mmCIF file of C-alpha atoms in Angstrom:
data_model
loop_
_atom_site.group_PDB
_atom_site.id
_atom_site.type_symbol
_atom_site.label_atom_id
_atom_site.label_comp_id
_atom_site.label_asym_id
_atom_site.label_seq_id
_atom_site.Cartn_x
_atom_site.Cartn_y
_atom_site.Cartn_z
ATOM 1 C CA MET J 1 0.117 0.134 0.101
ATOM 2 C CA PHE J 2 2.283 2.484 0.777
ATOM 3 C CA SER J 3 4.891 1.470 -2.095
ATOM 4 C CA VAL J 4 2.956 4.676 -4.921
ATOM 5 C CA ILE J 5 4.556 7.045 -2.435
ATOM 6 C CA ASN J 6 8.171 7.759 -4.399
ATOM 7 C CA ASP J 7 9.801 9.569 -1.504
ATOM 8 C CA ASP J 8 11.596 6.904 0.770
ATOM 9 C CA THR J 9 12.094 9.102 3.609
ATOM 10 C CA GLN J 10 7.675 9.693 3.444
ATOM 11 C CA ARG J 11 6.894 5.891 2.823
ATOM 12 C CA ARG J 12 8.785 5.011 5.639
ATOM 13 C CA GLU J 13 7.655 8.046 8.226
ATOM 14 C CA LEU J 14 3.943 6.731 6.987
ATOM 15 C CA GLU J 15 4.999 3.022 7.937
ATOM 16 C CA LYS J 16 5.956 3.926 10.739
ATOM 17 C CA PHE J 17 3.013 5.817 11.931
ATOM 18 C CA TYR J 18 0.731 3.522 10.447
ATOM 19 C CA LYS J 19 2.920 0.699 12.758
ATOM 20 C CA ASN J 20 2.374 3.097 15.970
ATOM 21 C CA TYR J 21 -1.075 3.855 15.466
ATOM 22 C CA LYS J 22 -3.154 0.938 13.956
ATOM 23 C CA ASN J 23 -4.788 -0.647 16.278
ATOM 24 C CA CYS J 24 -5.731 2.875 17.588
ATOM 25 C CA PHE J 25 -7.168 3.656 14.127
ATOM 26 C CA PHE J 26 -8.747 -0.287 14.021
ATOM 27 C CA ASN J 27 -10.533 0.330 17.493
ATOM 28 C CA ILE J 28 -12.621 3.994 16.194
ATOM 29 C CA ALA J 29 -12.882 2.813 12.879
ATOM 30 C CA ASN J 30 -15.017 -0.471 14.746
ATOM 31 C CA VAL J 31 -16.861 1.711 16.796
ATOM 32 C CA TYR J 32 -18.603 2.914 13.613
ATOM 33 C CA LEU J 33 -18.846 -0.015 11.602
ATOM 34 C CA HIS J 34 -19.332 -3.739 14.267
ATOM 35 C CA ASN J 35 -17.443 -4.883 11.865
ATOM 36 C CA LYS J 36 -13.436 -6.005 12.620
ATOM 37 C CA TYR J 37 -13.329 -6.972 9.052
ATOM 38 C CA ASP J 38 -14.757 -3.492 7.956
ATOM 39 C CA ALA J 39 -12.794 -2.137 10.191
ATOM 40 C CA GLU J 40 -9.837 -3.469 9.157
ATOM 41 C CA ASP J 41 -11.251 -2.575 5.032
ATOM 42 C CA ALA J 42 -11.471 1.275 6.258
ATOM 43 C CA VAL J 43 -8.111 1.563 8.197
ATOM 44 C CA GLN J 44 -6.937 0.349 4.756
ATOM 45 C CA GLU J 45 -9.362 2.312 2.508
ATOM 46 C CA ALA J 46 -7.878 5.363 4.823
ATOM 47 C CA PHE J 47 -4.534 4.789 4.437
ATOM 48 C CA SER J 48 -4.427 3.972 0.511
ATOM 49 C CA ALA J 49 -5.959 7.043 0.147
ATOM 50 C CA ILE J 50 -2.864 9.432 2.607
ATOM 51 C CA ALA J 51 -0.479 7.269 0.114
ATOM 52 C CA HIS J 52 -2.055 8.342 -3.043
ATOM 53 C CA LYS J 53 -1.895 11.700 -1.614
ATOM 54 C CA PRO J 54 0.643 12.189 0.412
ATOM 55 C CA ASP J 55 1.375 15.632 0.591
ATOM 56 C CA ILE J 56 -2.298 16.111 2.113
ATOM 57 C CA PHE J 57 -0.741 13.890 5.226
ATOM 58 C CA PHE J 58 2.588 15.536 5.697
ATOM 59 C CA GLY J 59 1.301 18.982 5.339
ATOM 60 C CA VAL J 60 -0.752 18.675 9.017
ATOM 61 C CA SER J 61 1.768 19.439 11.391
ATOM 62 C CA PRO J 62 2.534 16.244 13.561
ATOM 63 C CA THR J 63 1.486 16.738 16.204
ATOM 64 C CA ASN J 64 -1.918 17.080 14.042
ATOM 65 C CA ARG J 65 -1.380 14.076 12.317
ATOM 66 C CA VAL J 66 -3.663 11.775 14.849
ATOM 67 C CA GLY J 67 -5.942 13.834 14.801
ATOM 68 C CA PHE J 68 -6.810 14.217 11.717
ATOM 69 C CA MET J 69 -6.498 10.700 10.569
ATOM 70 C CA VAL J 70 -8.725 9.889 13.457
ATOM 71 C CA ALA J 71 -11.129 12.484 10.981
ATOM 72 C CA VAL J 72 -10.049 10.284 7.831
ATOM 73 C CA ILE J 73 -11.184 7.566 9.145
ATOM 74 C CA ARG J 74 -14.260 8.393 11.045
ATOM 75 C CA ASN J 75 -15.669 9.644 7.946
ATOM 76 C CA ILE J 76 -14.525 6.474 5.776
ATOM 77 C CA SER J 77 -16.424 4.580 8.748
ATOM 78 C CA SER J 78 -19.590 7.065 8.581
ATOM 79 C CA ASP J 79 -20.217 6.675 4.418
ATOM 80 C CA MET J 80 -19.041 2.610 4.001
ATOM 81 C CA PHE J 81 -21.563 2.618 6.952
ATOM 82 C CA ASN J 82 -24.587 4.559 5.663
ATOM 83 C CA ASN J 83 -23.362 2.870 2.129
ATOM 84 C CA LYS J 84 -24.137 -0.541 3.194
ATOM 85 C CA ASN J 85 -27.129 0.344 5.440
ATOM 86 C CA LYS J 86 -28.095 2.444 2.526
ATOM 87 C CA VAL J 87 -28.940 5.416 4.590
ATOM 88 C CA THR J 88 -28.554 8.531 2.764
ATOM 89 C CA LEU J 89 -27.059 11.636 4.230
ATOM 90 C CA GLU J 90 -28.517 14.914 3.485
ATOM 91 C CA GLU J 91 -26.287 17.272 0.961
ATOM 92 C CA LEU J 92 -25.680 20.203 2.862
ATOM 93 C CA ASP J 93 -26.456 23.467 1.877
ATOM 94 C CA GLU J 94 -23.094 25.352 1.436
ATOM 95 C CA GLU J 95 -24.950 29.777 1.566
ATOM 96 C CA ASP J 96 -25.171 29.383 5.446
ATOM 97 C CA SER J 97 -22.747 31.891 7.643
ATOM 98 C CA TYR J 98 -21.505 31.791 11.150
ATOM 99 C CA ASP J 99 -18.914 33.143 12.834
ATOM 100 C CA ASP J 100 -15.355 31.760 12.165
ATOM 101 C CA ASN J 101 -13.938 31.984 15.724
ATOM 102 C CA PRO J 102 -13.597 29.006 17.656
ATOM 103 C CA PHE J 103 -12.636 30.573 20.128
ATOM 104 C CA SER J 104 -16.115 32.701 21.481
ATOM 105 C CA PHE J 105 -18.446 29.085 21.266
ATOM 106 C CA GLU J 106 -15.582 27.722 23.842
ATOM 107 C CA ASP J 107 -15.812 30.776 25.978
ATOM 108 C CA GLY J 108 -19.727 30.120 26.291
ATOM 109 C CA ILE J 109 -20.006 27.049 27.813
ATOM 110 C CA ILE J 110 -17.242 26.299 29.892
ATOM 111 C CA GLY J 111 -18.724 26.158 33.055
ATOM 112 C CA LYS J 112 -22.011 25.865 32.062
ATOM 113 C CA VAL J 113 -22.089 22.050 32.459
ATOM 114 C CA SER J 114 -20.035 18.978 32.874
ATOM 115 C CA ARG J 115 -16.402 18.156 30.865
ATOM 116 C CA ASP J 116 -17.693 14.773 30.819
ATOM 117 C CA LYS J 117 -21.611 15.671 29.999
ATOM 118 C CA LEU J 118 -20.271 17.466 27.298
ATOM 119 C CA LYS J 119 -18.121 15.149 25.886
ATOM 120 C CA LYS J 120 -20.499 12.090 25.893
ATOM 121 C CA PHE J 121 -23.042 14.500 24.101
ATOM 122 C CA ILE J 122 -20.637 15.740 21.510
ATOM 123 C CA GLU J 123 -19.238 12.115 20.945
ATOM 124 C CA SER J 124 -23.333 11.773 20.206
ATOM 125 C CA LEU J 125 -22.818 14.528 17.327
ATOM 126 C CA PRO J 126 -23.382 12.988 13.487
ATOM 127 C CA PRO J 127 -20.002 12.301 12.434
ATOM 128 C CA LEU J 128 -19.423 15.233 9.890
ATOM 129 C CA GLN J 129 -20.516 17.716 12.482
ATOM 130 C CA ARG J 130 -18.381 15.780 15.117
ATOM 131 C CA ASP J 131 -15.414 15.939 13.110
ATOM 132 C CA VAL J 132 -15.729 19.370 11.902
ATOM 133 C CA LEU J 133 -16.678 20.700 14.861
ATOM 134 C CA THR J 134 -13.199 18.837 16.479
ATOM 135 C CA LEU J 135 -10.816 19.733 13.780
ATOM 136 C CA ARG J 136 -11.779 23.624 14.363
ATOM 137 C CA CYS J 137 -12.638 23.789 18.178
ATOM 138 C CA LEU J 138 -10.340 21.589 19.245
ATOM 139 C CA MET J 139 -7.606 21.183 17.234
ATOM 140 C CA GLY J 140 -7.864 24.734 16.070
ATOM 141 C CA PHE J 141 -7.607 23.689 12.245
ATOM 142 C CA SER J 142 -8.462 26.929 9.863
ATOM 143 C CA THR J 143 -11.819 26.145 7.881
ATOM 144 C CA ALA J 144 -9.200 25.807 5.031
ATOM 145 C CA GLU J 145 -7.602 23.542 6.802
ATOM 146 C CA THR J 146 -10.588 21.208 8.302
ATOM 147 C CA ALA J 147 -12.168 21.744 4.535
ATOM 148 C CA GLU J 148 -8.925 20.245 3.094
ATOM 149 C CA SER J 149 -8.507 17.553 6.060
ATOM 150 C CA LEU J 150 -12.370 16.765 5.468
ATOM 151 C CA ASN J 151 -12.194 16.876 1.562
ATOM 152 C CA ILE J 152 -15.337 19.054 1.962
ATOM 153 C CA SER J 153 -15.498 22.454 1.083
ATOM 154 C CA GLN J 154 -14.995 25.565 3.238
ATOM 155 C CA SER J 155 -18.902 26.314 3.143
ATOM 156 C CA ALA J 156 -19.838 23.131 4.184
ATOM 157 C CA VAL J 157 -16.995 23.247 6.581
ATOM 158 C CA LYS J 158 -19.031 26.324 8.092
ATOM 159 C CA LYS J 159 -22.406 24.530 7.944
ATOM 160 C CA ARG J 160 -21.347 21.071 9.730
ATOM 161 C CA LEU J 161 -19.698 23.853 12.594
ATOM 162 C CA ARG J 162 -23.252 26.221 12.923
ATOM 163 C CA LEU J 163 -25.506 23.170 13.283
ATOM 164 C CA ALA J 164 -22.674 21.151 15.835
ATOM 165 C CA LYS J 165 -22.610 24.500 17.583
ATOM 166 C CA GLU J 166 -26.457 25.171 18.094
ATOM 167 C CA ALA J 167 -26.723 21.176 19.095
ATOM 168 C CA VAL J 168 -24.007 22.265 22.093
ATOM 169 C CA ARG J 169 -25.001 24.793 23.161
ATOM 170 C CA GLU J 170 -29.300 23.761 22.788
ATOM 171 C CA TYR J 171 -28.042 20.894 25.224
ATOM 172 C CA VAL J 172 -26.397 23.537 27.734
ATOM 173 C CA ARG J 173 -29.177 24.896 27.350
ATOM 174 C CA LYS J 174 -31.195 22.217 28.509
ATOM 175 C CA GLU J 175 -29.272 21.011 30.998
ATOM 176 C CA ASN J 176 -29.133 24.764 32.750
ATOM 177 C CA GLU J 177 -32.296 23.922 32.976
ATOM 178 C CA ILE J 178 -32.870 20.974 34.321
ATOM 179 C CA TYR J 179 -30.506 22.684 37.770
ATOM 180 C CA GLU J 180 -32.244 25.610 37.918
#
């Protein structure tokens, strides 16, 4: 799979990365697919895609590569699951706008709900929204970097982020009502 990479240094680095994290990636894919063989296929597909376009992977800083691959594997796993189960995904309206500052969102929710509850809620978001929220707000990717990482348009990133933020805000609002 890595033999398509012409640069020996990149090939060795990607092989090492794969060996170090493959079990983690298989586990993530298995959470979505509930089938170890499909999970293996998802991870192989992700690394095959990276091997064919290594500049995308090597354009991500080394400290963000695991998160990048997690997002890629989640997307592939989600697509595989949806295709296998014939679930259609709603196309995103690319005309919506949102606040491009990821940190103003975080400031608004800090301290209003327990970390564990919020984490569990974010994990329950649709994978497409969760991945954008993770890359933009937690990993600090720009809109352009997120779009490139997930192979979607910047407008789709903005729409998914807006939907995720609205869902989190609504969740926090409901949690606060419970304790008031």
